[in-house]
mmCIF file of C-alpha atoms and ligand atoms in Angstrom:
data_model
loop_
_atom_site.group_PDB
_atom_site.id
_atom_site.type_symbol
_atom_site.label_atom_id
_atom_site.label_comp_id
_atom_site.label_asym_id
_atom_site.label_seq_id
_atom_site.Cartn_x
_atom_site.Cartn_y
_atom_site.Cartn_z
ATOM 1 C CA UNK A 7 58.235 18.419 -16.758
ATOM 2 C CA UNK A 8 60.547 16.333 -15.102
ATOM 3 C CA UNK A 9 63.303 14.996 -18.029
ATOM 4 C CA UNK A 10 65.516 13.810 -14.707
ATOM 5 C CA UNK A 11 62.847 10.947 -14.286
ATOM 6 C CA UNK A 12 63.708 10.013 -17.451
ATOM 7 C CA UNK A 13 66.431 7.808 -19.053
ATOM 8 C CA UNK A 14 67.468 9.132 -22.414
ATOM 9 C CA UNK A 15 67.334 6.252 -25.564
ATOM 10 C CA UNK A 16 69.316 6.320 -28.660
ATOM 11 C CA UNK A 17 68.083 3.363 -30.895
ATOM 12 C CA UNK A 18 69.662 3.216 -34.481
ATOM 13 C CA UNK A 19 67.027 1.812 -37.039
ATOM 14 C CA UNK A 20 68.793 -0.148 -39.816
ATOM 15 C CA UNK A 21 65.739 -0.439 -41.595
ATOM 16 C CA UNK A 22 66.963 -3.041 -44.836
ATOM 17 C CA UNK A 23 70.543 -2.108 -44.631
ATOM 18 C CA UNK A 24 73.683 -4.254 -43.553
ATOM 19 C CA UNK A 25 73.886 -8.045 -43.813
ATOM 20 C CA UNK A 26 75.477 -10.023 -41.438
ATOM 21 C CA UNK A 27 78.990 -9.433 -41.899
ATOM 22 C CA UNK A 28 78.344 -5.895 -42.231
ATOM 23 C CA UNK A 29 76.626 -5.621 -39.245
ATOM 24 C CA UNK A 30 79.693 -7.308 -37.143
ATOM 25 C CA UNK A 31 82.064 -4.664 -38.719
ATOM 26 C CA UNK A 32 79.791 -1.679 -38.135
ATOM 27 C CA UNK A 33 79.019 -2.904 -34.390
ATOM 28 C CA UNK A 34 82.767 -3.521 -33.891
ATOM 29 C CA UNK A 35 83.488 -0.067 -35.390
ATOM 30 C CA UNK A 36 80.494 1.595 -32.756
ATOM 31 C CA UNK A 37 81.784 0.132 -29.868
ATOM 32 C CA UNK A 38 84.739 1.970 -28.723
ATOM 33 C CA UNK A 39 82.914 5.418 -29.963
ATOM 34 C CA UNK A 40 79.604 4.999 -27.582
ATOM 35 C CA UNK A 41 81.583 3.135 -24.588
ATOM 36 C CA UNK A 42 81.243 5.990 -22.289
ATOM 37 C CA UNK A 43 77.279 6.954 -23.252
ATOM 38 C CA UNK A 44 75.163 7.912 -20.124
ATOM 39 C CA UNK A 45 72.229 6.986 -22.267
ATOM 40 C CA UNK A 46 71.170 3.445 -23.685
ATOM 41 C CA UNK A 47 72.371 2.806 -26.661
ATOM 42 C CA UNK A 48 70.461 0.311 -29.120
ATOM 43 C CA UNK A 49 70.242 -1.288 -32.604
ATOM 44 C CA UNK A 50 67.328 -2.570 -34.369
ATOM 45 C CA UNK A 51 68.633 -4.353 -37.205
ATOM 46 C CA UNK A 52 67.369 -6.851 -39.724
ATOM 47 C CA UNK A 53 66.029 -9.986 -38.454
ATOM 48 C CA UNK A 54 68.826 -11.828 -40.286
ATOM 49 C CA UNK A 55 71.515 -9.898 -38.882
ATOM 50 C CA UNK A 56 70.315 -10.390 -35.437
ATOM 51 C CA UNK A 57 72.824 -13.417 -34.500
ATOM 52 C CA UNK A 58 75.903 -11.623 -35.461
ATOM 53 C CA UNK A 59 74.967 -8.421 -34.182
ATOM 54 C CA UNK A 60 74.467 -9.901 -30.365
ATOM 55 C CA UNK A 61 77.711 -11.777 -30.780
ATOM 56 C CA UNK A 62 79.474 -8.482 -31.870
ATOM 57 C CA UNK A 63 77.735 -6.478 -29.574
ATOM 58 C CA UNK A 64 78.708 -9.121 -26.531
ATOM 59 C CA UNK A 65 80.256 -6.768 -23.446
ATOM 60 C CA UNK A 66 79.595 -4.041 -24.785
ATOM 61 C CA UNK A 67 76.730 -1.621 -23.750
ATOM 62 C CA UNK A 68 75.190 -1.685 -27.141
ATOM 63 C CA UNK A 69 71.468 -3.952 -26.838
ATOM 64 C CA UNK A 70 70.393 -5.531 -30.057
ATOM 65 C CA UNK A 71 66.903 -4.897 -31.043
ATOM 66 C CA UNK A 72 64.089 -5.672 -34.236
ATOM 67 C CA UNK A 73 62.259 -3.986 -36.046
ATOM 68 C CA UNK A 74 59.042 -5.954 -36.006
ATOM 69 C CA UNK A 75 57.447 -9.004 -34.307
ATOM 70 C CA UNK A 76 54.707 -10.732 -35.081
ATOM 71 C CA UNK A 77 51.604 -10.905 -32.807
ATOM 72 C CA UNK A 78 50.832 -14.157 -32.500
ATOM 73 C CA UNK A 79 53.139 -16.814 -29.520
ATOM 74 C CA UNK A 80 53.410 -19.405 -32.896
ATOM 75 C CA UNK A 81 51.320 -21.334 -35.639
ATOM 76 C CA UNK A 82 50.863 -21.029 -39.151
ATOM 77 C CA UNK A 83 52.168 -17.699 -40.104
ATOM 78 C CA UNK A 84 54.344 -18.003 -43.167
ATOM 79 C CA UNK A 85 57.518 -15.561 -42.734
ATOM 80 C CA UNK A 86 56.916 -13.905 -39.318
ATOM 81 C CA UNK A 87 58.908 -14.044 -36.252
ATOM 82 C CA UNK A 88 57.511 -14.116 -32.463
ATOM 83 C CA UNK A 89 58.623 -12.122 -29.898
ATOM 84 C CA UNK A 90 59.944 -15.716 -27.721
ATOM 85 C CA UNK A 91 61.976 -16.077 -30.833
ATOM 86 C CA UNK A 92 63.891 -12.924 -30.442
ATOM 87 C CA UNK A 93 63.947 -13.062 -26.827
ATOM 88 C CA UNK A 94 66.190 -16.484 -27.134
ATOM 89 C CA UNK A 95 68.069 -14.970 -29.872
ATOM 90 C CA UNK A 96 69.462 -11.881 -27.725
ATOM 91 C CA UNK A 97 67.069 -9.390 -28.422
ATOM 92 C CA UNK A 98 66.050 -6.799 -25.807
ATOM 93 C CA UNK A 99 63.981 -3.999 -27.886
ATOM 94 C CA UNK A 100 61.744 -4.222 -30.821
ATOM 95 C CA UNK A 101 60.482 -1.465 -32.969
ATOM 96 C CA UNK A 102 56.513 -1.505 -33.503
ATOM 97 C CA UNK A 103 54.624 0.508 -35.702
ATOM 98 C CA UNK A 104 56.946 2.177 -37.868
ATOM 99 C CA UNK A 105 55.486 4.184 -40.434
ATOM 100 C CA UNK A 106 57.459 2.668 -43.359
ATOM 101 C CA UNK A 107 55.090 -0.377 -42.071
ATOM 102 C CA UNK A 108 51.693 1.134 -41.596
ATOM 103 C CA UNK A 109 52.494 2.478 -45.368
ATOM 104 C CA UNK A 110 53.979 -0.711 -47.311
ATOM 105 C CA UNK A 111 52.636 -3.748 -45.153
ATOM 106 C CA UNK A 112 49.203 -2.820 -43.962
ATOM 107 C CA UNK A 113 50.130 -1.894 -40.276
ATOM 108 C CA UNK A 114 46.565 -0.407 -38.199
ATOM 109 C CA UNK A 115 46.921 0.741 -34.970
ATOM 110 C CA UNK A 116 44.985 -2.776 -33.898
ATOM 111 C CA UNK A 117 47.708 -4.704 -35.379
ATOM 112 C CA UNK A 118 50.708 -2.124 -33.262
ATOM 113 C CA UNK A 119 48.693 -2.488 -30.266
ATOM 114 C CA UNK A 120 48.623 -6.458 -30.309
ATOM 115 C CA UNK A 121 52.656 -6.285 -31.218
ATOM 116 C CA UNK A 122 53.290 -4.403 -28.481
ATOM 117 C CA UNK A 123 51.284 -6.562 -26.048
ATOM 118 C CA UNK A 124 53.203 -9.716 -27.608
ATOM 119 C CA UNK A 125 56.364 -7.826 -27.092
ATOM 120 C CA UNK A 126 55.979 -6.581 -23.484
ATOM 121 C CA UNK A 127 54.379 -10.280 -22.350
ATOM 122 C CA UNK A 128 57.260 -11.858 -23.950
ATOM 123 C CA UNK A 129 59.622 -9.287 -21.759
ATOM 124 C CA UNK A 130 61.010 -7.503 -24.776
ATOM 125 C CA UNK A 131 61.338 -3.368 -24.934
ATOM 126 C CA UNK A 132 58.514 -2.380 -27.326
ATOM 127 C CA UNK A 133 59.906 0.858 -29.508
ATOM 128 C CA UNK A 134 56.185 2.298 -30.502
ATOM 129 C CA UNK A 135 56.116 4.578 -33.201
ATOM 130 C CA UNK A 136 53.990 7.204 -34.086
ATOM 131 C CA UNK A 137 53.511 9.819 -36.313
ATOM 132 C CA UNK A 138 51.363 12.428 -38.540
ATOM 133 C CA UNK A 139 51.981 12.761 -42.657
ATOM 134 C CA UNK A 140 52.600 15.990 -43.715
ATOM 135 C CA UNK A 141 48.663 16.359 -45.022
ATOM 136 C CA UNK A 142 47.349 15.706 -41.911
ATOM 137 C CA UNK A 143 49.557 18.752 -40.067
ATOM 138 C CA UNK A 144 48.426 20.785 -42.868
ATOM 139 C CA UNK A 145 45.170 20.249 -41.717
ATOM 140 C CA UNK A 146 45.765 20.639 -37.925
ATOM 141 C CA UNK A 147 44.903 17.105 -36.881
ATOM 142 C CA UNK A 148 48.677 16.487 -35.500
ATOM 143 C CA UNK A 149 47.114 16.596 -31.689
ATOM 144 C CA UNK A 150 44.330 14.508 -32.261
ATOM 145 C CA UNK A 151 46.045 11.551 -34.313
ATOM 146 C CA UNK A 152 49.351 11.821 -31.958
ATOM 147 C CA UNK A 153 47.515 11.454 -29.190
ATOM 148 C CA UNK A 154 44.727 8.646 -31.032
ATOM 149 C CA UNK A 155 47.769 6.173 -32.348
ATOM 150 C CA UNK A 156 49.368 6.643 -28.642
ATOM 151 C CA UNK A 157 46.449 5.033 -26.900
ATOM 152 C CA UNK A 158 45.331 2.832 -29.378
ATOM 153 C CA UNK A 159 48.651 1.483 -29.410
ATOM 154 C CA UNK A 160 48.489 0.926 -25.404
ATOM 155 C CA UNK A 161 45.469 -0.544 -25.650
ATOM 156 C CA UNK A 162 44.932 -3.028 -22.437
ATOM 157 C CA UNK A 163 48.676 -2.418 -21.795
ATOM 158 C CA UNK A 164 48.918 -1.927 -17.774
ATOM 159 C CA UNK A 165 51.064 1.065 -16.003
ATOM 160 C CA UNK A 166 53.099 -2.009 -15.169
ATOM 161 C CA UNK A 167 53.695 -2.786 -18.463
ATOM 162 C CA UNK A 168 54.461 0.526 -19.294
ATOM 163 C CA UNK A 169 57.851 0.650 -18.108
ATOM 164 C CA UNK A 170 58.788 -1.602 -21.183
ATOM 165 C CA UNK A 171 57.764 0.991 -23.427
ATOM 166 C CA UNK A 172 59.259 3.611 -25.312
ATOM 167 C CA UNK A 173 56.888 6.013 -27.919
ATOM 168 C CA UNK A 174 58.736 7.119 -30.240
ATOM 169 C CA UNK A 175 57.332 10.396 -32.239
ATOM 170 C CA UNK A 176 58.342 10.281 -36.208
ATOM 171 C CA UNK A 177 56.694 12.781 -38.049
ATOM 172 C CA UNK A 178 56.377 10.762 -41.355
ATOM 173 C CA UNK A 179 57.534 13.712 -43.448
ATOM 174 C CA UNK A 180 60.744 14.208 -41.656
ATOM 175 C CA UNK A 181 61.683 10.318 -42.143
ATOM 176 C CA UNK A 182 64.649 9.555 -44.784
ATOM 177 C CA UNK A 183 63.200 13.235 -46.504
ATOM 178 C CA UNK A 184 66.400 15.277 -44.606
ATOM 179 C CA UNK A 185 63.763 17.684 -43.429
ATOM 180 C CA UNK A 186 63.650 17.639 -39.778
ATOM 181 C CA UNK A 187 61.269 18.595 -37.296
ATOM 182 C CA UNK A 188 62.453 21.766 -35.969
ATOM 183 C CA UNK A 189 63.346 21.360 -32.074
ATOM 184 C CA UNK A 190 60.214 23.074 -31.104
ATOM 185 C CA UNK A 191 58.339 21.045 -33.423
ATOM 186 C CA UNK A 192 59.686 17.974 -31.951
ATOM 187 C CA UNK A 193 58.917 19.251 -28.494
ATOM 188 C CA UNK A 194 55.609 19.706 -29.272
ATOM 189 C CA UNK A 195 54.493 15.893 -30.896
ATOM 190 C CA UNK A 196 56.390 14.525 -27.767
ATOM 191 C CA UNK A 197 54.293 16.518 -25.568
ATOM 192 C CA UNK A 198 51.413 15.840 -27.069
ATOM 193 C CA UNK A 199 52.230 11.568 -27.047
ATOM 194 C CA UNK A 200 52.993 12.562 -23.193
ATOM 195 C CA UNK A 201 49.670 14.311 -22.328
ATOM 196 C CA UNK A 202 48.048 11.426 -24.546
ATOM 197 C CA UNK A 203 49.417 9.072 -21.823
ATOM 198 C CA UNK A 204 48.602 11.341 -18.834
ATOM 199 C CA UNK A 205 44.996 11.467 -19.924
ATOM 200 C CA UNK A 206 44.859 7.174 -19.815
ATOM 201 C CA UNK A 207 47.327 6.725 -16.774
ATOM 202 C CA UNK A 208 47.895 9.842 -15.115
ATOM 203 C CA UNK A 209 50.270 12.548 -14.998
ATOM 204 C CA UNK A 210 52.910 10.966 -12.519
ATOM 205 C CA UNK A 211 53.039 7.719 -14.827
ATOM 206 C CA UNK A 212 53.647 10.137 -17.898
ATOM 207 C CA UNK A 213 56.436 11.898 -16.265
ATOM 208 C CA UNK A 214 58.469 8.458 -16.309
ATOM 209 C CA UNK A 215 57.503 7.408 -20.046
ATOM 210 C CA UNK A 216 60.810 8.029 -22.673
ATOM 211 C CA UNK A 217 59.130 9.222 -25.573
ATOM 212 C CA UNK A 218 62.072 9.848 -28.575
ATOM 213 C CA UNK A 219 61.801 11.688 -31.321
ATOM 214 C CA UNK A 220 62.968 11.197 -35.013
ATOM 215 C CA UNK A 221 62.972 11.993 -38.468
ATOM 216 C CA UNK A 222 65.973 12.730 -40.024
ATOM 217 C CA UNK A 223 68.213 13.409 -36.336
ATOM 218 C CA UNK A 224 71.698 13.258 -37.203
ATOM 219 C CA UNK A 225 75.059 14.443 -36.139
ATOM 220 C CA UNK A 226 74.477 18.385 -36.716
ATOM 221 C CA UNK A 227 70.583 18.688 -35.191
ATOM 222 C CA UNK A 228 70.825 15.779 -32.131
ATOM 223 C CA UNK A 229 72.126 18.528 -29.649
ATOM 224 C CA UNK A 230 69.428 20.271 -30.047
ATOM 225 C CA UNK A 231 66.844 17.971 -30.272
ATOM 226 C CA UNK A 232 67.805 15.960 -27.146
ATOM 227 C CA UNK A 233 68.248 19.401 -25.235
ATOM 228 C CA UNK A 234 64.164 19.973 -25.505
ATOM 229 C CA UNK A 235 62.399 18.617 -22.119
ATOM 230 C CA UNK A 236 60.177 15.711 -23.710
ATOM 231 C CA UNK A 237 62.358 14.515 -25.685
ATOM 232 C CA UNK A 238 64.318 11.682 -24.549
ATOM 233 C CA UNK A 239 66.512 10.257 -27.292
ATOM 234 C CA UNK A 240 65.659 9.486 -30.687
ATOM 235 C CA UNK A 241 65.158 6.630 -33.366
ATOM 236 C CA UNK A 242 67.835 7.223 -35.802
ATOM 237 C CA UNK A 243 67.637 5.981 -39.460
ATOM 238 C CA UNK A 244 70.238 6.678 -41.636
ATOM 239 C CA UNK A 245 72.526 8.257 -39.310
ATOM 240 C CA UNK A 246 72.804 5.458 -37.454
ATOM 241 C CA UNK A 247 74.722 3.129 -40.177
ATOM 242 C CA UNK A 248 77.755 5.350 -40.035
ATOM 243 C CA UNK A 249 79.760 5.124 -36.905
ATOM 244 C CA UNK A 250 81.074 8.590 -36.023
ATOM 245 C CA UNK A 251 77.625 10.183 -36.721
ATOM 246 C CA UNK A 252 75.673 7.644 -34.586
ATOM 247 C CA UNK A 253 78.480 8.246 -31.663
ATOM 248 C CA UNK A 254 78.120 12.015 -32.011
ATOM 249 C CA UNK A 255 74.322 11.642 -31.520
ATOM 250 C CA UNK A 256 74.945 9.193 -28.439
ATOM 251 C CA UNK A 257 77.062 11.676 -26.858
ATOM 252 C CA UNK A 258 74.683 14.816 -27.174
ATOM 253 C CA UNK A 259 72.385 12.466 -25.325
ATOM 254 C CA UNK A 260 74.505 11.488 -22.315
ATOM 255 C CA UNK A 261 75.009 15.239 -21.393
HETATM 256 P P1 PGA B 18 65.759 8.761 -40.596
HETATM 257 O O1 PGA B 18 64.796 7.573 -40.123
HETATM 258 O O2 PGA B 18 66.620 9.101 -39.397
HETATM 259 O O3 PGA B 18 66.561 8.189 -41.722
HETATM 260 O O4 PGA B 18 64.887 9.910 -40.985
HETATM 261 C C1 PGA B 18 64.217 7.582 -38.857
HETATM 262 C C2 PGA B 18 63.331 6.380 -38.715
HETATM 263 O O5 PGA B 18 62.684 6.016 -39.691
HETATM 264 O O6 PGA B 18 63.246 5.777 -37.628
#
């Protein structure tokens, strides 16, 4: 395993937190604290707050991202925003597939795979998420379903292409619950997302892939999280709309 190939990513997900004026004050409040990271350092906020947050974040090393795009370049989709729209608003990263939206707004894997072609073709970071529910570790299908919604997401997506992506592993039971995957648990989903890509583009491509974890990482855990070879960052939830906490996890990541 070669974690030197990789760059580390912390990416705070605001989920439906913060309007606009409290995203400028919690931006202005992160930047001094993450200045220094040796790790990239983003925020996928609401699509409202996204015009505010890439003003505040302006010369800073803090990249604005969202948490969904729609799959489609434009037409007659009521309420959805295309990934040339955030591109021209300041965007950089986008978070696909979370599990909060395979549960409450009919995500598939089809639907995550033809995001995260939209997003990559647009030149947008695609944050992919995947993840097993606590009834399907119970009954030992965490391999075969990491490694499933991993390649279904990257579907017709091209080594090339693969360099805009990050996988994120988010065991839905440690998400928002407090319970977090232990280190070696975390370890092990990564891996298994990893050898999932090695199997469709080869080890040497697989090597270079940041795959994050999270699930309830926070200011206590993200030492030891980050320290474990395949995992290279983390998607941070509610940690990440308090300053000092997010800063503490950016800094256990630029070690
Ligand atoms: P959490 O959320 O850190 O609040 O568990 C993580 C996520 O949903 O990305």
């Amino acid at each position: 395993m070669k974690k030197e190939l990789r760059r580390a990513v912390i990416a705070g997900n605001w989920k439906m937190n913060n309007t606009p004026s409290q995203a400028k004050a919690l931006i202005e409040a992160m930047k001094p604290l993450v200045a220094d990271a040796d790790c990239d350092v983003v925020l996928c906020v609401p699509a409202i707050d996204i015009p505010a947050a890439v003003e505040a974040a302006k010369g800073s090393n803090i990249k604005i991202g969202a948490e969904n795009v729609h799959f489609k370049a434009s037409g007659a989709y009521t309420g959805e925003i295309s990934a040339d729209m955030l591109k021209e608003a300041g965007v950089e990263y986008v978070v696909i597939g979370h599990s909060e939206r395979r549960q409450y707004f009919a995500e598939t894997d089809q639907t995550v795979n033809l995001r995260t072609l939209a997003a990559v073709n647009a030149g947008l970071k695609a944050i992919v998420c995947v993840g097993e529910t606590l009834e399907q570790r119970e009954l030992g299908y965490t391999e075969t379903l990491l490694k499933y919604q991993t390649k279904m997401a990257l579907t017709n997506v091209t080594a090339d292409q693969l360099k805009n992506i990050i996988i994120a592993y988010e065991p839905v039971w440690a998400i928002g619950t407090g319970v977090t995957a232990t280190a070696d648990q975390a370890d092990e989903g990564n891996g298994f997302c990893r050898a999932a890509i090695a199997e469709a583009y080869g080890a040497d491509v697989a090597e270079t892939v940041t795959i994050q974890y999270g699930g309830s990482m926070n200011a206590k855990n993200a030492d030891e999280l980050v320290d474990k070879v395949n995992v290279d960052g983390g998607l941070i939830g509610g940690a990440s709309l308090k300053a000092e906490d997010f800063s503490i996890i950016v800094k256990a990541a630029s070690k």
